[in-house]
XYZ file of C-alpha atoms in Angstrom:
537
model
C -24.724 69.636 -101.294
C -21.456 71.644 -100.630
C -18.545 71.435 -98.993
C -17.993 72.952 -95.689
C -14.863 72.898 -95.363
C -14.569 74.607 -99.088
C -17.035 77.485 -97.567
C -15.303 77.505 -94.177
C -11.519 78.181 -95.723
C -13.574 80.627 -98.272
C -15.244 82.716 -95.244
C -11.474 82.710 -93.531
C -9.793 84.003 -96.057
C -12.464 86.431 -97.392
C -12.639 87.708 -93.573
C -8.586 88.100 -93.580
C -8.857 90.295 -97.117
C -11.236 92.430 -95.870
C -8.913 93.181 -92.391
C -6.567 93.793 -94.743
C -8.654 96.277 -96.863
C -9.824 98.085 -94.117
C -6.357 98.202 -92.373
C -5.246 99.942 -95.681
C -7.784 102.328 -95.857
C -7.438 103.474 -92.248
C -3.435 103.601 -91.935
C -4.068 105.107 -95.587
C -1.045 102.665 -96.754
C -0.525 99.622 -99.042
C 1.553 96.407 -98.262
C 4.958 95.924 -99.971
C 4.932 93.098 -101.990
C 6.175 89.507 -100.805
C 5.291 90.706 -97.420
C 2.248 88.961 -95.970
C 1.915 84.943 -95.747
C -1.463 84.448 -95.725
C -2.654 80.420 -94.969
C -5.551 78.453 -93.790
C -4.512 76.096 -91.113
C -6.597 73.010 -91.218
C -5.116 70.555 -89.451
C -2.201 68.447 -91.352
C 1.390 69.767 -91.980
C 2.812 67.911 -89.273
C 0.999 69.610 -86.513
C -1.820 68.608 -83.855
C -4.915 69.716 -84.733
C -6.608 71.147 -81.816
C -10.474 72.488 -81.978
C -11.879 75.593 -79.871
C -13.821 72.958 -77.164
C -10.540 71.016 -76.600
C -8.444 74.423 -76.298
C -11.167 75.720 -73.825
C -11.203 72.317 -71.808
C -7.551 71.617 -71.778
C -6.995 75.946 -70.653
C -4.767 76.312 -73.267
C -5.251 79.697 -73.326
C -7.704 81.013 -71.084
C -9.340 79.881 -67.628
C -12.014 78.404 -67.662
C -13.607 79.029 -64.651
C -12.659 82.921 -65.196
C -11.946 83.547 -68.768
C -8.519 85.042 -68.115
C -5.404 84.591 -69.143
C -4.008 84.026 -64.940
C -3.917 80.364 -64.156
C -3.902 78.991 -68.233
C -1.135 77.339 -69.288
C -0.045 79.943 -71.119
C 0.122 82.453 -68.228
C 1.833 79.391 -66.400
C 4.543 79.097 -68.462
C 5.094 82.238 -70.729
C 8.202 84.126 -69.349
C 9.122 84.758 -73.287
C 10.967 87.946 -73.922
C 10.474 89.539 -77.337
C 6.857 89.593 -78.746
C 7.722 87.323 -81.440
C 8.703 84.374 -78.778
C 5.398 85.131 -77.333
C 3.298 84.432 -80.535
C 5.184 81.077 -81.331
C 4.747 80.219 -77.771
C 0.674 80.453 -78.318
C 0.596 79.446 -81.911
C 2.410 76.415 -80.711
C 0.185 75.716 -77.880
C -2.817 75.824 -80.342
C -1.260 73.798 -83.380
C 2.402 71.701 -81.260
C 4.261 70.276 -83.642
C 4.388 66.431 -83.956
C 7.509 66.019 -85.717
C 10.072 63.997 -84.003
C 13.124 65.655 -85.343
C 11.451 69.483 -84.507
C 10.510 67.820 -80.440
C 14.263 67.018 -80.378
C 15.826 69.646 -82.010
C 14.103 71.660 -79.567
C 14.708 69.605 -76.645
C 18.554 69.585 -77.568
C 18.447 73.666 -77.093
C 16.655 73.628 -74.220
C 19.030 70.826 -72.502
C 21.691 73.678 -73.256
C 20.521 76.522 -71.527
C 19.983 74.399 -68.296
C 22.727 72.991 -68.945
C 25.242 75.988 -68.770
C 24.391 78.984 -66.640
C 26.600 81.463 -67.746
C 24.976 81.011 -71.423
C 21.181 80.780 -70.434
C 21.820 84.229 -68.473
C 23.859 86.247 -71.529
C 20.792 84.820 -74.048
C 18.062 86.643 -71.623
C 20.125 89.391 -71.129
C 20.630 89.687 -75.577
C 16.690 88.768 -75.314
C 15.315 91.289 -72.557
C 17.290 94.171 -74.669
C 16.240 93.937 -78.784
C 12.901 95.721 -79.634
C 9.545 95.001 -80.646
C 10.576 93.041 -84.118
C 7.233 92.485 -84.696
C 5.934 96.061 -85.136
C 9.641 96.751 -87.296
C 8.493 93.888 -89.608
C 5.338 95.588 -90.039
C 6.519 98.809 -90.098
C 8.965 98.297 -93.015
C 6.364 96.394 -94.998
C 3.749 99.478 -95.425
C 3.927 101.515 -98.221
C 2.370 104.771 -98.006
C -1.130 104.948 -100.548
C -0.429 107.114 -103.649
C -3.658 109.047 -103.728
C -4.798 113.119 -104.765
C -3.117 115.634 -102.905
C -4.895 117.983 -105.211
C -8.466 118.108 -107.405
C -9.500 116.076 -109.938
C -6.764 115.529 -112.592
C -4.296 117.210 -110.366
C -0.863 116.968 -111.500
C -0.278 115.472 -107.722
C -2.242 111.987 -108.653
C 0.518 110.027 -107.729
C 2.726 111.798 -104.820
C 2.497 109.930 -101.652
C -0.014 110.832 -99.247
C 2.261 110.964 -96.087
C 1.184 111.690 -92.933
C 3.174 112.115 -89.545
C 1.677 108.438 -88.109
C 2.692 106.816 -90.713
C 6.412 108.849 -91.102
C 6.736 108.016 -87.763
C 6.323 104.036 -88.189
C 8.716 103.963 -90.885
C 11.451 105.889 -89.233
C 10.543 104.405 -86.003
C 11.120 100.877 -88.097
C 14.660 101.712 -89.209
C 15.438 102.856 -85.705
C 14.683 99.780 -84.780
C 16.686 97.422 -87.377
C 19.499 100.080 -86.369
C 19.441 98.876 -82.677
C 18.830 95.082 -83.421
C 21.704 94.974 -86.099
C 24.130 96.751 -83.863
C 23.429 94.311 -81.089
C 23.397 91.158 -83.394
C 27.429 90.488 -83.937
C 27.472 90.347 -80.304
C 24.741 88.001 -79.976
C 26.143 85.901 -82.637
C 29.464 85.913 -81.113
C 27.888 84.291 -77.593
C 26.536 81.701 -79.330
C 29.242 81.182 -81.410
C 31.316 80.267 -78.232
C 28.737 78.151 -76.837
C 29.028 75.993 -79.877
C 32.510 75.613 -80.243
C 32.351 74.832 -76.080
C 29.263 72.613 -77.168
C 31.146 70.759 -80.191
C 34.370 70.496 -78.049
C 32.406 68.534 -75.100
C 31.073 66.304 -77.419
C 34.158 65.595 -79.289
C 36.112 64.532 -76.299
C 33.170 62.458 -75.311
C 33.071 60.245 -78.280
C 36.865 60.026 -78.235
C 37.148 58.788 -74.750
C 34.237 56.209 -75.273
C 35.536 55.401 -78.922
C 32.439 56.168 -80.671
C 32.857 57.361 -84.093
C 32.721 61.010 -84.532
C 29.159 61.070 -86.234
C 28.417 63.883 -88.351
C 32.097 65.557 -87.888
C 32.654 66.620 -91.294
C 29.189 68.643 -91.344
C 29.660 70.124 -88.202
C 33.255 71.435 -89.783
C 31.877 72.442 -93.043
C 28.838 74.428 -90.884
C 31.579 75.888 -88.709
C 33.528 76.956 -91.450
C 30.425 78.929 -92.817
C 29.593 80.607 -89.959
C 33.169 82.074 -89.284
C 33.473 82.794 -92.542
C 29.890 83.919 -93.520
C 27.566 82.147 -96.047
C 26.873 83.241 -99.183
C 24.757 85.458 -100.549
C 22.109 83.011 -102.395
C 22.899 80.758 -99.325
C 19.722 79.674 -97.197
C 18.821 79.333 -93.283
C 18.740 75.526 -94.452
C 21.745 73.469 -94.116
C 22.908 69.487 -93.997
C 21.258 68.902 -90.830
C 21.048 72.440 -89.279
C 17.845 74.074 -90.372
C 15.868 76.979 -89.085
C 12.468 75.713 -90.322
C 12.984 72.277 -88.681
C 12.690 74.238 -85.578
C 9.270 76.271 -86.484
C 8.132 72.172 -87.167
C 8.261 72.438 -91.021
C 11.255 71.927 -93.965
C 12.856 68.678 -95.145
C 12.786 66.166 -92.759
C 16.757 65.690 -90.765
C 18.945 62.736 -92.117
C 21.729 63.889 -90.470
C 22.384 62.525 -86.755
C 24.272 66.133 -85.662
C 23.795 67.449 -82.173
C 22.174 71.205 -81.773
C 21.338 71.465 -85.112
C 18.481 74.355 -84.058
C 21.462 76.421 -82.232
C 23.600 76.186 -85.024
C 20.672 77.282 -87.343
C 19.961 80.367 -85.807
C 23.748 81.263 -85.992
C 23.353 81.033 -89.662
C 20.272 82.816 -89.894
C 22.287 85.924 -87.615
C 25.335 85.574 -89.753
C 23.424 86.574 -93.445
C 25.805 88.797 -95.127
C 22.176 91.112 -95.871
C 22.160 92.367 -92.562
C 25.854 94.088 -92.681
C 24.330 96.048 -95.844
C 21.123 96.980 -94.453
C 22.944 98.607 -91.490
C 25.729 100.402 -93.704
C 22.791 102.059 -95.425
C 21.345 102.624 -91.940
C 24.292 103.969 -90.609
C 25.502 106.130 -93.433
C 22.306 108.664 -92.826
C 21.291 108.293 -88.757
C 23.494 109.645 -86.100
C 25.561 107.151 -84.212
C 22.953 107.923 -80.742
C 20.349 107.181 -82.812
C 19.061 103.521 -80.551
C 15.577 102.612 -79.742
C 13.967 103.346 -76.838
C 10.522 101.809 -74.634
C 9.528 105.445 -74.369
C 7.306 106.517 -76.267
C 8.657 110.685 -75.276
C 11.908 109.472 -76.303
C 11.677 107.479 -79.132
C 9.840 110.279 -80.833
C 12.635 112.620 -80.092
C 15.002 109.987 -81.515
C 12.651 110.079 -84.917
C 13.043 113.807 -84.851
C 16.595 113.794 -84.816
C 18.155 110.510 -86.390
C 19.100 112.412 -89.471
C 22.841 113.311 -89.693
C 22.887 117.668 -89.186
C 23.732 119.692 -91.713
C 22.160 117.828 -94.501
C 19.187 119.726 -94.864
C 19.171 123.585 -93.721
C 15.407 123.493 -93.157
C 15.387 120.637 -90.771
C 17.799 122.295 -88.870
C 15.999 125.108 -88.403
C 13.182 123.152 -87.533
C 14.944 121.454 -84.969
C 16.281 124.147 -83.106
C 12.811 125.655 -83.095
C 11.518 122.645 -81.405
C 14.151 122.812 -78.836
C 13.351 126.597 -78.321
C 9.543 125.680 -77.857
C 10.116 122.272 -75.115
C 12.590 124.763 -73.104
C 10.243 127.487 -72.513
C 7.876 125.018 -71.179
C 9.461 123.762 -69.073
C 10.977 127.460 -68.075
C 6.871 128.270 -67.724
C 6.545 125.626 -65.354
C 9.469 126.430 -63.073
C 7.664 130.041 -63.142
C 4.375 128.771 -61.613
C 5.969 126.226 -59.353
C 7.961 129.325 -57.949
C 4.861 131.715 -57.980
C 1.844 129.935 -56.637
C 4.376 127.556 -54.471
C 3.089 124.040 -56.227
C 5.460 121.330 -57.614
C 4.276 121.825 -61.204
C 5.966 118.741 -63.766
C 5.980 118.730 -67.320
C 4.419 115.647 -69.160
C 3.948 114.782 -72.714
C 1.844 112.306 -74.835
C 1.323 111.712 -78.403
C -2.518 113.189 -78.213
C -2.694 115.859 -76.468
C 1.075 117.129 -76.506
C 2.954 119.212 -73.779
C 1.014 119.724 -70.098
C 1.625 120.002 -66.959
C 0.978 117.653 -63.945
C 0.651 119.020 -60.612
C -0.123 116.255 -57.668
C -4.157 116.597 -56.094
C -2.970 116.830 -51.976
C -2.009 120.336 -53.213
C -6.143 120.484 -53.359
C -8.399 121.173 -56.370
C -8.794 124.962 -55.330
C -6.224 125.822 -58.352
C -5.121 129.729 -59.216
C -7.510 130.823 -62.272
C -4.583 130.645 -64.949
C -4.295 126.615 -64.711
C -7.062 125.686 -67.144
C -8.725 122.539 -68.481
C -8.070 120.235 -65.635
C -8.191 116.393 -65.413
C -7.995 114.137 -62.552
C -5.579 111.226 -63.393
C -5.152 108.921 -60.120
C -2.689 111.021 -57.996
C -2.282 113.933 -60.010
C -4.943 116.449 -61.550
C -3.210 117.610 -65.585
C -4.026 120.880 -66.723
C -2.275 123.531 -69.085
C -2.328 127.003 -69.461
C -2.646 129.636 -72.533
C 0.894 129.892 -72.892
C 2.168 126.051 -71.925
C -1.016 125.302 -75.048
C 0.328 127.512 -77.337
C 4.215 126.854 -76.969
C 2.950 122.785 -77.290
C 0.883 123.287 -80.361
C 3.486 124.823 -82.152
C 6.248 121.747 -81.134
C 3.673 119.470 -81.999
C 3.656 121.609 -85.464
C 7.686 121.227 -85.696
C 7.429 117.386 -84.791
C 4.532 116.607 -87.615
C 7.504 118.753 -90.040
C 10.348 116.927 -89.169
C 8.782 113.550 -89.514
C 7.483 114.316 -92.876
C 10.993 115.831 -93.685
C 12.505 112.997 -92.241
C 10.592 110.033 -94.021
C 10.917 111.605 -97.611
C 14.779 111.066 -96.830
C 15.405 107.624 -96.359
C 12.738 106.065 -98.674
C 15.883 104.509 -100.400
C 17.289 103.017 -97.126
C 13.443 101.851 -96.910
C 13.636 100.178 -99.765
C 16.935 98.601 -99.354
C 15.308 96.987 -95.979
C 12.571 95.928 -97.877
C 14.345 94.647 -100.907
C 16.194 91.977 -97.881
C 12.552 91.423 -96.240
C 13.168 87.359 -96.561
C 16.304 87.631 -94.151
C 15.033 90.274 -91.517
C 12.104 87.501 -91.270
C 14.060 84.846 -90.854
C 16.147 86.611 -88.218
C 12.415 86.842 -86.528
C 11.947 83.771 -86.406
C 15.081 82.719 -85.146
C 14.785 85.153 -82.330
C 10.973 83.765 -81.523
C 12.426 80.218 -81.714
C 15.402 80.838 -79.221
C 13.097 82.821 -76.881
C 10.572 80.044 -77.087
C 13.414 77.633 -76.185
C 14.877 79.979 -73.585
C 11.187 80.203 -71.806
C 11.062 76.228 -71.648
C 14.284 76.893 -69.502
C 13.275 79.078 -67.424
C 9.921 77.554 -66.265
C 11.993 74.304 -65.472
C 14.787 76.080 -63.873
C 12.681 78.240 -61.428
C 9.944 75.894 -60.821
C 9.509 74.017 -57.682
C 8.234 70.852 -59.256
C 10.822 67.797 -60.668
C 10.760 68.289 -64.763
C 12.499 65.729 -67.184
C 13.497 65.567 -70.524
C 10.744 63.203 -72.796
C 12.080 60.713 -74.966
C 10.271 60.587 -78.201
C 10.554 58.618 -80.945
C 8.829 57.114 -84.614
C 7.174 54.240 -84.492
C 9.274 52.100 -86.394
C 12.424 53.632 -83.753
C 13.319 51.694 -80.793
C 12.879 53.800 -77.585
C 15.889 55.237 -76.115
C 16.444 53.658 -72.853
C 15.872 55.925 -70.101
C 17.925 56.212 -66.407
C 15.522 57.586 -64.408
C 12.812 56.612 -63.133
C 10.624 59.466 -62.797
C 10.461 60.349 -66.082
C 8.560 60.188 -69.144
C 9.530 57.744 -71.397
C 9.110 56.649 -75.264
C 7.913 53.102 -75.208
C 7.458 50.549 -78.120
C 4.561 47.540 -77.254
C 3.614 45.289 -80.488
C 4.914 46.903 -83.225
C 3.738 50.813 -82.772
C 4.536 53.674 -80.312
C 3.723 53.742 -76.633
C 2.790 56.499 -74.312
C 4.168 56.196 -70.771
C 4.520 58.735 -68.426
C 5.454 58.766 -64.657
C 4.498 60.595 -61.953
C 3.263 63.261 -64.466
C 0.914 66.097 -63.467
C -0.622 69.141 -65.480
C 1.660 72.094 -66.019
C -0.932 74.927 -64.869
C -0.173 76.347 -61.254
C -3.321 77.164 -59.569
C -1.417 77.691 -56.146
C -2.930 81.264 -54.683
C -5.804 81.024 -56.819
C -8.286 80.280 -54.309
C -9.319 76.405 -56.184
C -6.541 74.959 -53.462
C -6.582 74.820 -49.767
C -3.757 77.076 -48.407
C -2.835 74.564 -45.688
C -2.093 72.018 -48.604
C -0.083 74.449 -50.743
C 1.937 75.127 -47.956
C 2.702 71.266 -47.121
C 3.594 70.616 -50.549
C 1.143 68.164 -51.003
C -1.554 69.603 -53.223
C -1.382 67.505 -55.977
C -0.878 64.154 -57.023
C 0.943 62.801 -59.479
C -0.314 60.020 -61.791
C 0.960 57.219 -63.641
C -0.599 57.048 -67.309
C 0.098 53.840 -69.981
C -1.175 53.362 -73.542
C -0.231 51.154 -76.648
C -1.900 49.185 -79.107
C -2.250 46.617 -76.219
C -3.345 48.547 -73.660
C -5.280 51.682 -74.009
C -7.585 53.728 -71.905
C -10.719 55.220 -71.978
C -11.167 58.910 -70.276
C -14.922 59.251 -68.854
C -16.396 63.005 -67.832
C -20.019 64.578 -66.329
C -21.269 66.464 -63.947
C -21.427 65.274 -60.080
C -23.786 62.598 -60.254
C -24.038 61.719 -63.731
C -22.808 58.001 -62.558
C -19.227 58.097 -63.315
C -18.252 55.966 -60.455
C -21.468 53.492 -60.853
C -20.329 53.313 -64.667
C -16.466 52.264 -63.130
């Protein structure tokens, strides 16, 4: 006899080492060290465990009727921004949290953003414009492979093996942290603001209802740390503002302080690391050095993020590169001119410089336009010369990024060395993007949403004002689930399982009540169409 769950978590993680093995060999790197988290989620650590029949059923993630990602409740509700917020939004649809302290802390945040306007509107606009932090994160943490660069017992055994993909990801990575820590004070400083406003509001409310002002002397010392920045051994965790009681793990609150989470994630922005990883940033990339969702661009931005004049080679590489793209494009205002065509100039990582010329001009093309390709509206081709002229750019690119990522290993390694608080920052983006999506599927929905009230069992429920909500309840001791007027989040409306003439009344579903306690539960009964449901009832 054996255990299976012994063999299953064996298989898991046996499966993850060799993705990480062959990721290695392929990208012919090595992962820094510290880098990787690598855990087998079994159910436990105060989250829901969910199996693969109950996430197909409930179309968690997928339709079930079509096997796509349209009308799940994922592609119902994600509206996230950054592609961190995106995979907290599905890992927490797969796993939710069942803490009570993470469900409010969360709930507080999202209150806020509907809440005030002008703040949920300046955090999508900080959201919409920071890059991909996942592929930075990953970016910083590979290591190129020491391998031979020469033959057996070559005195190259231990020289990096670099190649321009992987010169490209690291500078590409630093680009990156360049454009999200330039952005950051800024961010901080809106949500700095809509604390104070936050703590102001509910300072004057306990003083004009002469409550006691709970939790006023944390709130000051917090304050005081975020104006004045934490210290350097200091943590994302403090007395009852933490970071990880957000992401649903960490000591458990004590503390009764209001928007703990938003207060968190101005720590977490405020580490003094992130002012040192940008000074070394800044001291060797030009000041236009930013990020940029083209993929042209961005590799023009690697190519020329070094400072001039620090390395005579590079600049002559530079200039040849420059030399090469403008003579293309010179060719292709030639042929437009010659054989009357509106010729374009296009570029992609694989195949380099061409030219695009739309297909109503008709496929009978002059003889020097050679190895054409129909691509929707437009047939690509090249020519001798536009081929040559590319080859040789592409030849000056593959340089300069090789150039380029043997001079700022050190500011590499001073990113690395602070890997803890550029993951953190990660996860505080993914959390406030998470929060920020709840907002915005409640604030552009057409359907009435309410805040739940949730509390331990051994809590008495809060006592709730309206009556179309749902509620906390306590029956006989233990916790109570009652919900009113309550419906399923997924919008099938235009997806053909509705009749039109009821979507456009308004009347295409209905809600239902639903009760259950230790005194009164219920029992949910499924089959297929006459499988005696009702006669069971």
């Amino acid at each position: 006899a054996y255990d299976a769950s012994v063999v299953e978590e064996y298989i898991l993680l046996s499966s993850s080492y060799a993705v990480l093995q062959y990721a290695q060999l392929c990208l012919g790197v090595t992962f820094s060290k510290k880098c990787l988290d690598l855990a087998v989620s079994s159910g436990g650590n105060n989250r829901m465990t969910i199996d693969r029949s109950t996430l197909m059923n409930l179309e968690l993630l997928v339709n079930a009727k079509t096997g796509k990602l349209q009308n799940s409740l994922i592609g119902t509700i994600d509206c996230t921004k950054t592609s961190v917020g995106a995979r907290l939004l599905r890992t927490n649809l797969m796993a939710p949290p069942i803490r009570v302290d993470t469900i409010n802390a969360r709930l507080d945040l999202v209150g806020v953003f509907l809440e005030e306007e002008e703040f949920f509107y300046t955090t999508m606009e900080h959201l919409e414009a920071l890059p991909d932090i996942d592929k930075m994160l990953s970016h910083v943490a590979l290591v190129p492979r020491k391998g031979k660069l020469g033959g057996k017992g070559s005195a190259n055994m231990n020289e990096q093996a670099i190649t321009a993909n992987v010169a490209s990801k690291g500078i590409g990575a630093l680009v990156c942290i360049k454009s999200i820590l330039s952005v950051l004070p800024t961010f901080g400083r809106s949500l700095q603001d809509q604390l104070s406003i936050l703590e102001s509001k509910e300072h004057n409310r306990r003083v004009a209802s002469n409550e006691p002002d709970l939790g006023n002397d944390s709130n000051s010392i917090e304050t005081e740390e975020i104006q004045h920045g934490i210290g350097e051994d200091s943590s994302t965790i403090t007395d009852g503002s933490s970071l990880l009681i957000g992401l649903g793990s960490g000591p458990r609150s004590t503390s009764n302080t209001r928007h703990q989470l938003l207060r968190a994630i101005l720590l977490t922005m405020k580490q003094p690391a992130f002012a040192e990883i940008l000074s070394a940033v800044t001291e060797i990339f030009t000041e236009s050095t930013t990020f940029s969702r083209n993929a042209h661009a961005m590799r023009h931005q690697e190519c020329f993020a070094l400072k001039p004049n620090t390395d005579g080679m590079m600049d002559v590489l530079r200039k040849a590169f420059l030399a090469n793209v403008d003579d293309i494009y010179k060719l292709a205002d030639e042929y437009a001119e010659t054989y009357g065509l509106p010729v374009s100039v296009k570029e992609t990582t694989t195949r380099g410089y061409y030219l695009s010329i739309p297909t109503d001009m008709g496929t009978d093309m002059p003889d020097v336009f050679i190895q054409p390709v129909k691509r929707g509206r437009f047939i690509h081709c090249t020519t001798e010369e536009v081929h040559s002229l590319s080859s040789r750019a592409q030849e000056n690119v593959q340089d300069l990024l090789i150039m380029t990522h043997s001079r700022i290993q050190e500011v590499i390694d001073v990113a690395r060395s602070k890997y803890d608080a550029l993951a953190s920052l990660s996860d505080a983006i993914a959390l406030l993007d998470m929060c920020h999506c709840f907002a915005d599927n409640v604030a552009s929905s057409r359907l009435s949403w309410c805040r739940p009230f949730v509390t331990d069992n051994d809590e008495e429920p809060a006592q709730q004002s309206s009556a179309e909500s749902t509620t906390g309840a306590r029956s006989s001791g233990s916790g109570a689930l009652s919900i009113r007027n309550g419906r399923y989040a997924i919008d099938v409306s235009g997806s053909g399982l509705v009749n039109s003439e009821s979507v456009s009344s308004g009347n295409e579903f209905i809600p239902n009540d639903t009760y259950a306690s230790a005194m009164q539960n219920f029992t949910v009964i499924t089959g297929i169409n006459g499988s005696g449901k009702s006669t069971y009832l």
